[in-house]
mmCIF file of C-alpha atoms and ligand atoms in Angstrom:
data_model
loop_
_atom_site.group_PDB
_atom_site.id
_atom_site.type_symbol
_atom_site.label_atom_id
_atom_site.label_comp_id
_atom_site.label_asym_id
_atom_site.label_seq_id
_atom_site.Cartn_x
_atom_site.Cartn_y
_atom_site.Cartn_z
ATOM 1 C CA UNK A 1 25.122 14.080 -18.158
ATOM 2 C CA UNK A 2 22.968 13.520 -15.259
ATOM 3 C CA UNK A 3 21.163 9.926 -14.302
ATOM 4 C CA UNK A 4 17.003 10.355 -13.994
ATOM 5 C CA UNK A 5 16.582 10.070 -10.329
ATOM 6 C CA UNK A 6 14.178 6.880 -10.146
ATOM 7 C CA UNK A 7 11.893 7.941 -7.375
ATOM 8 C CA UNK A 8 10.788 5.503 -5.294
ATOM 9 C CA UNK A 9 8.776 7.357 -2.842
ATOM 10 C CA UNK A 10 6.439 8.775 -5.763
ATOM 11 C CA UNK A 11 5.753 4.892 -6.711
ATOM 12 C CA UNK A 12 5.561 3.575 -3.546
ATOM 13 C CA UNK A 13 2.726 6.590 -3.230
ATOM 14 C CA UNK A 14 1.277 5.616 -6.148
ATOM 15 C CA UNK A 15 1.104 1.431 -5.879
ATOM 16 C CA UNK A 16 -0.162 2.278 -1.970
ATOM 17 C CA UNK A 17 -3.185 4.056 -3.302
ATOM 18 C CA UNK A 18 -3.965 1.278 -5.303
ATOM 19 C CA UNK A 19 -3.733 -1.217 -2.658
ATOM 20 C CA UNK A 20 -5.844 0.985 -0.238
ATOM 21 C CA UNK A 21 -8.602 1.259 -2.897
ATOM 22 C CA UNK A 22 -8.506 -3.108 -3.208
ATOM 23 C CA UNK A 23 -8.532 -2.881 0.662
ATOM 24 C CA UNK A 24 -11.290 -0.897 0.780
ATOM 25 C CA UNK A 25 -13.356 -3.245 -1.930
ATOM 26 C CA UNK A 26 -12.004 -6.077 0.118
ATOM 27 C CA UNK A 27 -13.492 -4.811 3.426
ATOM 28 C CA UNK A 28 -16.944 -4.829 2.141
ATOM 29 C CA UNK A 29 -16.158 -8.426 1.218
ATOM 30 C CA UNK A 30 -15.805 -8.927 5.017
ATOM 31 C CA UNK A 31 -11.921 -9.468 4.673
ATOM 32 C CA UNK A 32 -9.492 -7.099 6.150
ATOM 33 C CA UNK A 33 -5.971 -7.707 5.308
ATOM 34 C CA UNK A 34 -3.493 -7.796 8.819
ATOM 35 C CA UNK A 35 0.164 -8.204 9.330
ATOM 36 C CA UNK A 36 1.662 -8.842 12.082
ATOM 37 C CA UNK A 37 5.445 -7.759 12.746
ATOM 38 C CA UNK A 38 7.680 -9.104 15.569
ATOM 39 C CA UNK A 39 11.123 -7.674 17.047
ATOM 40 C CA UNK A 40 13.185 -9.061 19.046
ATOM 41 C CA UNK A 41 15.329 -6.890 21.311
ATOM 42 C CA UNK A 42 16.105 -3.442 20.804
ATOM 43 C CA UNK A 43 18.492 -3.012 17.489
ATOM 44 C CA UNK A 44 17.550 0.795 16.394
ATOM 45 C CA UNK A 45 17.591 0.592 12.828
ATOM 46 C CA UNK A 46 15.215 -2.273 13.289
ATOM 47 C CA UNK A 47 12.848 -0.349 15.502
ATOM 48 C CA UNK A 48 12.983 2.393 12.779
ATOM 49 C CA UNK A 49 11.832 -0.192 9.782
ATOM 50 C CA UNK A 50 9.609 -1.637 12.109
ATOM 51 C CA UNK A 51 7.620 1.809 12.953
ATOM 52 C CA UNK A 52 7.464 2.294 8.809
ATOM 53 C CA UNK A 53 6.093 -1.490 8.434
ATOM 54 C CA UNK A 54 2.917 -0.157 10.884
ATOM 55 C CA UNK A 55 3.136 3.456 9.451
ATOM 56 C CA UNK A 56 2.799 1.649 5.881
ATOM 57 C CA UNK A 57 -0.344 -0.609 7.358
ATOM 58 C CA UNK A 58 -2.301 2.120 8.412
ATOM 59 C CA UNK A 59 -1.654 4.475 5.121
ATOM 60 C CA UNK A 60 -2.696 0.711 3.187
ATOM 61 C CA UNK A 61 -5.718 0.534 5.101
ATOM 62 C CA UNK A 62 -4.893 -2.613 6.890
ATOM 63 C CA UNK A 63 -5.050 -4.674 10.416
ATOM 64 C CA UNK A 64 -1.700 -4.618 12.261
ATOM 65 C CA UNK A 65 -0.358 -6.048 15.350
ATOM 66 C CA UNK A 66 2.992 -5.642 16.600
ATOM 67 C CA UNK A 67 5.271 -7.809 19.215
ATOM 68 C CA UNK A 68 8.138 -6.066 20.812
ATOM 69 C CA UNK A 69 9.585 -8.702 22.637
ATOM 70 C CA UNK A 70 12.539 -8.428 25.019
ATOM 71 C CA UNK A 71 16.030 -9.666 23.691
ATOM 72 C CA UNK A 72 16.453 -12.440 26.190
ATOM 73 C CA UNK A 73 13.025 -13.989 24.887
ATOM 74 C CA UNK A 74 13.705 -17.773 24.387
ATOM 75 C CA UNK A 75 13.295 -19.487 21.116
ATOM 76 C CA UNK A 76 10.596 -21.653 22.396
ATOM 77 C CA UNK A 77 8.606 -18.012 23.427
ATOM 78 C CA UNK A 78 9.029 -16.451 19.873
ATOM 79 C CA UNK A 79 7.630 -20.015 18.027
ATOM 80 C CA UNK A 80 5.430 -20.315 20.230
ATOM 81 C CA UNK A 81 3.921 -16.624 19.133
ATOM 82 C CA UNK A 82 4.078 -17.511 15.751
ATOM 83 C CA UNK A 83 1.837 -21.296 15.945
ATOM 84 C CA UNK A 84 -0.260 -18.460 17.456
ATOM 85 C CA UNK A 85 -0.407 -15.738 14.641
ATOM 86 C CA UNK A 86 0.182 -18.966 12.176
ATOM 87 C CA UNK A 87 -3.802 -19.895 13.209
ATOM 88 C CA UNK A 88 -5.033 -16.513 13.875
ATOM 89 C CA UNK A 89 -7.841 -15.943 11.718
ATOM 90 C CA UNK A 90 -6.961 -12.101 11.733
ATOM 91 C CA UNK A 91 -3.760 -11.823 11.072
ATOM 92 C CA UNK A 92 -2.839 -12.598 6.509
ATOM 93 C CA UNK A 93 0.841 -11.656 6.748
ATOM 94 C CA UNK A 94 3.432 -12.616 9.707
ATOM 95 C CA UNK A 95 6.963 -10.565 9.457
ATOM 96 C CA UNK A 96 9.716 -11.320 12.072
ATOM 97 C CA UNK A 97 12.104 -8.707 11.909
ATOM 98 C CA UNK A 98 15.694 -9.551 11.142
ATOM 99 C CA UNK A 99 18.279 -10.108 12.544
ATOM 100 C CA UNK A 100 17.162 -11.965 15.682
ATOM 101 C CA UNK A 101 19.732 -12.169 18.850
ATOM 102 C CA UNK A 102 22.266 -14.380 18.663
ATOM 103 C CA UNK A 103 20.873 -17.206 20.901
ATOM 104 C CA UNK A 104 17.502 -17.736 18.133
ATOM 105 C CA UNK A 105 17.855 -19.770 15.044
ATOM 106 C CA UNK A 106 17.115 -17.326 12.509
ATOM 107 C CA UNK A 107 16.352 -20.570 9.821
ATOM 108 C CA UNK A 108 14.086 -22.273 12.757
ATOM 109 C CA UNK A 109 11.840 -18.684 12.763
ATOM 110 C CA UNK A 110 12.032 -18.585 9.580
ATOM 111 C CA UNK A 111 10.919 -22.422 8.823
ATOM 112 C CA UNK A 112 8.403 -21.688 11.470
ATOM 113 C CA UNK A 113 6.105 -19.272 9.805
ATOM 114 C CA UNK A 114 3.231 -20.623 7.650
ATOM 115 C CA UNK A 115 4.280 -20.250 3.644
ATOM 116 C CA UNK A 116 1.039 -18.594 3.279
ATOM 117 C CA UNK A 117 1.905 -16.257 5.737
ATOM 118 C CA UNK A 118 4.983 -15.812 5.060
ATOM 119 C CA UNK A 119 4.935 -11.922 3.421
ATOM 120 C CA UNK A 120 8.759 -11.975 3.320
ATOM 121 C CA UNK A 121 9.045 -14.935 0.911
ATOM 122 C CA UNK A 122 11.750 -16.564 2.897
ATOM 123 C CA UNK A 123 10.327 -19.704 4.191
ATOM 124 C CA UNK A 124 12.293 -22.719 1.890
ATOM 125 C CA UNK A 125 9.071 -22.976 0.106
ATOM 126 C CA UNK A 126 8.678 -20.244 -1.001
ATOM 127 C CA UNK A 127 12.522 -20.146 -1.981
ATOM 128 C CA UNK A 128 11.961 -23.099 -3.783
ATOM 129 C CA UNK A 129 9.059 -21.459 -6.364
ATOM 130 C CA UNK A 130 10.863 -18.606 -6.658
ATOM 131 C CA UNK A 131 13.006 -20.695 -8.211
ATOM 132 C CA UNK A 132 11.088 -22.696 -10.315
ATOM 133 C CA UNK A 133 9.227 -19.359 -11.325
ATOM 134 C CA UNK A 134 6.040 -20.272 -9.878
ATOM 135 C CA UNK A 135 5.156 -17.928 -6.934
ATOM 136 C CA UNK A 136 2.829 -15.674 -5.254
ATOM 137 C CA UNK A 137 4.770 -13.497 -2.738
ATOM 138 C CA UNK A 138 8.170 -11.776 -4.241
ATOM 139 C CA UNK A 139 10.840 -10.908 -1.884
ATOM 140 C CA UNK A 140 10.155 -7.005 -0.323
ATOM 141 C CA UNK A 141 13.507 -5.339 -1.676
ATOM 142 C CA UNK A 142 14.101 -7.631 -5.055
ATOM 143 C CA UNK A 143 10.255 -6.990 -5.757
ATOM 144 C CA UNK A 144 10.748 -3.328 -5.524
ATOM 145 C CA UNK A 145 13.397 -3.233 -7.315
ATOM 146 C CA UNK A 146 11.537 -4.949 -10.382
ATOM 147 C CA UNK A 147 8.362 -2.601 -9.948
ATOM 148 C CA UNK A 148 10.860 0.632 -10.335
ATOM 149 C CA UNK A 149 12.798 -0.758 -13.531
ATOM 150 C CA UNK A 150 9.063 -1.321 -15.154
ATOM 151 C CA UNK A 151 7.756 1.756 -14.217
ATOM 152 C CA UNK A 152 10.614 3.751 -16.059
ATOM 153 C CA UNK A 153 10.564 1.593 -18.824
ATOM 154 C CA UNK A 154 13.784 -0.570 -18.352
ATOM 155 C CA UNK A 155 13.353 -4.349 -19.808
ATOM 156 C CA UNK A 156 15.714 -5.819 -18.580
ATOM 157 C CA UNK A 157 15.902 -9.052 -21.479
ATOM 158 C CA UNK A 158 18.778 -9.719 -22.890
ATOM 159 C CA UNK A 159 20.848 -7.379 -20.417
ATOM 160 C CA UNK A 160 24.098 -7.347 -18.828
ATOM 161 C CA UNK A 161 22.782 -7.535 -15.087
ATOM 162 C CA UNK A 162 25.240 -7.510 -12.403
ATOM 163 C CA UNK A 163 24.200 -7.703 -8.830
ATOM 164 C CA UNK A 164 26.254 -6.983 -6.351
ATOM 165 C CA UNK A 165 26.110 -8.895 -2.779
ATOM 166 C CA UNK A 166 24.729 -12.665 -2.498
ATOM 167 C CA UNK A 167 22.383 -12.557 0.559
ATOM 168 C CA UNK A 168 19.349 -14.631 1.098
ATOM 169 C CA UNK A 169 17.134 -11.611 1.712
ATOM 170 C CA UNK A 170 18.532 -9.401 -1.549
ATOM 171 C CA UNK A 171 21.480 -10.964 -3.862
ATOM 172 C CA UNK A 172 20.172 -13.985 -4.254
ATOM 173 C CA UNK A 173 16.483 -13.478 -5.257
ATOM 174 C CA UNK A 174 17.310 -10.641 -7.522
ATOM 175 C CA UNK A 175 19.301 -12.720 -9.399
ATOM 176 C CA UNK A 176 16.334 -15.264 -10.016
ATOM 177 C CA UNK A 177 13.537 -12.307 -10.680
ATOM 178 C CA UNK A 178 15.800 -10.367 -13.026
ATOM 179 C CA UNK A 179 16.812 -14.258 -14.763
ATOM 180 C CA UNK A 180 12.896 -14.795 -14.810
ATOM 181 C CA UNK A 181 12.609 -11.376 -17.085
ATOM 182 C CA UNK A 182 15.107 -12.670 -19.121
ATOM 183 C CA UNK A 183 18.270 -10.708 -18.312
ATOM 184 C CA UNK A 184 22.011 -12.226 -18.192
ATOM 185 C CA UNK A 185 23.061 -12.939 -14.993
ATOM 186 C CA UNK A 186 26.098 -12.452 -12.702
ATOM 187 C CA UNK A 187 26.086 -12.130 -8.754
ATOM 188 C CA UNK A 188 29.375 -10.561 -7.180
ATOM 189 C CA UNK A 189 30.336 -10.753 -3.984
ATOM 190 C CA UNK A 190 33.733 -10.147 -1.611
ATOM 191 C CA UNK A 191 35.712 -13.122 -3.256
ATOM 192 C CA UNK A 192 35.065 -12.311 -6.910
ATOM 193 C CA UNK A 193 37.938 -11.825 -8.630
ATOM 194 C CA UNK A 194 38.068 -8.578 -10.764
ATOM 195 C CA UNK A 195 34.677 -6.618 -8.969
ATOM 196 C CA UNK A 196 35.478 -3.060 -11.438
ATOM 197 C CA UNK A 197 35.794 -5.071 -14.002
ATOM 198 C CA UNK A 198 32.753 -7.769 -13.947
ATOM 199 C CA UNK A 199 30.346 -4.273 -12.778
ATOM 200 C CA UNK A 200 31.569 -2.264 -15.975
ATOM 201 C CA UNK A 201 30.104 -4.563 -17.993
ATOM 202 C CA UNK A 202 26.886 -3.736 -16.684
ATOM 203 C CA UNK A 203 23.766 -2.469 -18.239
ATOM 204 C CA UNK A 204 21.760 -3.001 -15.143
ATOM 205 C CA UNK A 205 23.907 -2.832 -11.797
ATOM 206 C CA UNK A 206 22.014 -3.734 -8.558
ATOM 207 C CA UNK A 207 24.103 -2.992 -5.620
ATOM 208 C CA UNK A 208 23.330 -4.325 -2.474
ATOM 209 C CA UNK A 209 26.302 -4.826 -0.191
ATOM 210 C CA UNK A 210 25.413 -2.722 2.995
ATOM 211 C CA UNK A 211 29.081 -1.078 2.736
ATOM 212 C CA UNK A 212 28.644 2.947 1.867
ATOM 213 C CA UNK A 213 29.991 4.515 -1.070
ATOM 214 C CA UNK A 214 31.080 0.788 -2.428
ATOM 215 C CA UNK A 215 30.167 1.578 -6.162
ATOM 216 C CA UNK A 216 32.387 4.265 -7.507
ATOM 217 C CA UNK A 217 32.207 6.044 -11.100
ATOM 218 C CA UNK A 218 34.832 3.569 -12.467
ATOM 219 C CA UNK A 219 32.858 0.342 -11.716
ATOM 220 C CA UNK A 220 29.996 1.992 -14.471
ATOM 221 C CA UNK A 221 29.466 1.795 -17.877
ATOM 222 C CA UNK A 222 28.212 4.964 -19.330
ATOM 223 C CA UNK A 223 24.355 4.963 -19.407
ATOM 224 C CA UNK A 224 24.039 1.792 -16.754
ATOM 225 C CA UNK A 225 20.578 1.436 -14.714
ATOM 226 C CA UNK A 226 22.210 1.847 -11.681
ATOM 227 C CA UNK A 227 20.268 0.421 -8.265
ATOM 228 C CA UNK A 228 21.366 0.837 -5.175
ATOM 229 C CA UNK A 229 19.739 -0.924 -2.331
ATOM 230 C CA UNK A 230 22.234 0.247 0.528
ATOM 231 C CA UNK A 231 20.979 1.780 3.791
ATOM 232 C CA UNK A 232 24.100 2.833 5.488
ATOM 233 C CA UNK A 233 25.216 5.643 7.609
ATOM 234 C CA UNK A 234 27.940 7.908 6.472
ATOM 235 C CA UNK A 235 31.281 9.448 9.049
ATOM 236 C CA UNK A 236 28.281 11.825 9.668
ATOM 237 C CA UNK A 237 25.513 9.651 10.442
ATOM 238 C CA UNK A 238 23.463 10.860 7.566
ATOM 239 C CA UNK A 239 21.428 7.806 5.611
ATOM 240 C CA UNK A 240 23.569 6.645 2.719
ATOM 241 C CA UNK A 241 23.878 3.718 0.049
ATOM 242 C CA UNK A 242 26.109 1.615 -1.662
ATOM 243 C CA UNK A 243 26.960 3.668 -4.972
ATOM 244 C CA UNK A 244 29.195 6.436 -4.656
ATOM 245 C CA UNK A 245 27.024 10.039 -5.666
ATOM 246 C CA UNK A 246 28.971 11.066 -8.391
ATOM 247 C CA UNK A 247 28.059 7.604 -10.376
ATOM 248 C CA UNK A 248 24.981 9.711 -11.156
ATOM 249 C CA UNK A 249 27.313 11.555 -13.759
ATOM 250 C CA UNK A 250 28.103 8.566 -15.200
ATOM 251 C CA UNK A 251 24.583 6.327 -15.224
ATOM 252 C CA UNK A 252 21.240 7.149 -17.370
ATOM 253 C CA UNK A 253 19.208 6.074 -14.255
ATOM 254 C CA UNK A 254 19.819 5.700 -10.716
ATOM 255 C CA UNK A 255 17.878 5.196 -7.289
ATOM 256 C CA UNK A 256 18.761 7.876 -4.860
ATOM 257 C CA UNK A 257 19.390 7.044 -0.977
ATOM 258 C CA UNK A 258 16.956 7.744 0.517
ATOM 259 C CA UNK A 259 14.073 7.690 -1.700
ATOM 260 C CA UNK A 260 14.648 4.884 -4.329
ATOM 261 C CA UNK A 261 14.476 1.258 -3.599
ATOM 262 C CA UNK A 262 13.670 1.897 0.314
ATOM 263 C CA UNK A 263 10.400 2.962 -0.278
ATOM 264 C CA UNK A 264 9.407 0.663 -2.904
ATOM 265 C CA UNK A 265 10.462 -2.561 -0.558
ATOM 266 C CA UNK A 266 8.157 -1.411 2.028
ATOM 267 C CA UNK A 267 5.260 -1.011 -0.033
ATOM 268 C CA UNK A 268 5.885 -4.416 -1.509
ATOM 269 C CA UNK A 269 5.430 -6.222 1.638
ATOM 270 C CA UNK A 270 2.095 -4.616 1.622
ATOM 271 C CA UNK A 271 1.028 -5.991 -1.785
ATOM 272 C CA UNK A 272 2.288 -9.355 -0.377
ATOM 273 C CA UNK A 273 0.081 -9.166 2.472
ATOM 274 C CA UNK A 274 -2.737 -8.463 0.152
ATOM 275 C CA UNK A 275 -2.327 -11.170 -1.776
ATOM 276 C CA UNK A 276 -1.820 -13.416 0.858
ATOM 277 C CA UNK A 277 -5.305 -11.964 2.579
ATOM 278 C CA UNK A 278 -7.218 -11.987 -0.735
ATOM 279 C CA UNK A 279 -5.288 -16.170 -1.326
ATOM 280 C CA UNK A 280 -6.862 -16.956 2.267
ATOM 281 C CA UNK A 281 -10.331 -16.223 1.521
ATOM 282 C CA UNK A 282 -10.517 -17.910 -1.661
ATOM 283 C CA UNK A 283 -10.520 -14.466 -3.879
HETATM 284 N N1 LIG B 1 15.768 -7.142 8.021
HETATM 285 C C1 LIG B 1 16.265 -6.411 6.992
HETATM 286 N N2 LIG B 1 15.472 -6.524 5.907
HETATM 287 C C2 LIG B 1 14.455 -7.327 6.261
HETATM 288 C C3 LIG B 1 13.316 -7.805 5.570
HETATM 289 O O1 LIG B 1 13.073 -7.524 4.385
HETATM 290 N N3 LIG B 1 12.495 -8.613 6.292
HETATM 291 C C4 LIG B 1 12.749 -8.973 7.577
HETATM 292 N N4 LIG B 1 11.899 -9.791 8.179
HETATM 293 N N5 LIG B 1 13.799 -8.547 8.234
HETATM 294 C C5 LIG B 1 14.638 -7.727 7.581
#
């Protein structure tokens, strides 16, 4: 057996038509959703999610501004950008690409960003409601993640879910969403005793470690959800995730690298910034 391939690029196409056609009732409205996306130095695979975050604006129909900003740029310089974008009238969504260099606080960039602004729904705030269950922006890749289960069907109440990898930015907040839907949680990481053994009992495995080929067939239960949310580079070079390729022998669905999840977290940082636009202007 074979896992369905969940595509994520065919969604993403499909949920970024819909946002273009709100964007386009919007604009007669008079409002015009914009992000605005910051880098700091020169890290490549940043500059390559970066140039999809603009590519992804235009295709959306939406206002963008970007900020390259040298890497010696001084703390005081990058907040001071954001107060800036934090009271621009034009700009809905503000997105400072991660990591930062070494000398910046990631946490004070990240406190510094107005909640209502804040598209990547890491500002403590909006931590705390995802919490609580009360919220209006879902993190990008966890958000994703949820859109691709629904649209092939996968509830996942009631389920084994294991994810894999405890970050702020992934682990942790698709713990909470897939808790919030009612599944049965566990979240791995590198000092969890027995990893094969917690994963096999799995009906919906996220995997998001940023290690490649992590996830091998003997971590799966036959006819798992498998997601992997990996963007690593292989001996080759060539784009790769966490799960291992021949898992998709051994799950009924799985997210190809490149293709699955990517896509989808990209296009949910749009729908953010819509929502944040439409929350601004009262609609
Ligand atoms: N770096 C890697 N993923 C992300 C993300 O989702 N948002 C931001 N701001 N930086 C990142």
């Amino acid at each position: 057996m074979s896992a369905v391939k969940m595509d994520g690029k065919a969604l993403s196409d499909k949920v970024r038509g819909s946002i273009l056609a709100e964007t386009e009732a919007l604009k007669k409205k008079g409002v015009t959703p914009g992000l605005a996306v910051i880098i700091v130095g020169n890290d490549p695979a940043s500059e390559i999610y970066v140039r999809n975050k603009e590519k992804a604006c235009a295709a959306c129909g939406f206002y963008s501004e970007k900020y390259a900003l040298p890497a010696q740029t001084t703390q005081d310089e990058l907040l001071g950008l954001i107060d800036q974008l934090n009271r621009s009238p034009q700009i809905s969504g503000i997105l400072c690409q991660l990591p930062v260099p070494d000398h910046i606080s990631e946490q004070a960039v990240i406190n510094a960003i107005d909640p209502k602004k804040d598209v990547d729904a890491f500002h403590p705030v909006n931590v705390g409601r995802i919490m609580v269950g009360s919220f209006d922006f879902a993190p990008c890749t966890p958000a994703g993640v949820m859109e691709l289960l629904d649209e092939y069907g996968i509830d996942p109440k009631g389920r084994e879910c294991v994810v894999v990898g405890r970050s702020n930015i992934v682990g942790k907040p698709m713990g909470m969403l897939l808790l919030h839907r009612h599944g049965t949680v566990t979240i791995c990481h590198s000092r969890t005793q027995n990893l094969a053994e917690v994963c096999r009992r799995a009906d919906i495995l996220v995997a998001a470690v940023g290690k490649a080929g992590f996830i091998t067939p003997d971590m799966i239960k036959d006819g798992a959800v498998v997601i992997d949310v990996g963007i690593n580079r292989d001996a080759n070079g060539k784009v790769c995730g966490d799960v291992d390729p021949a898992v998709m022998d051994k799950a009924a669905f799985m997210t190809p690298v490149p293709g699955g999840a990517g896509p989808m977290t990209i296009t949910m940082l749009m729908k953010n910034t819509l929502t944040a636009a439409k929350l601004q202007n009262g609609l």
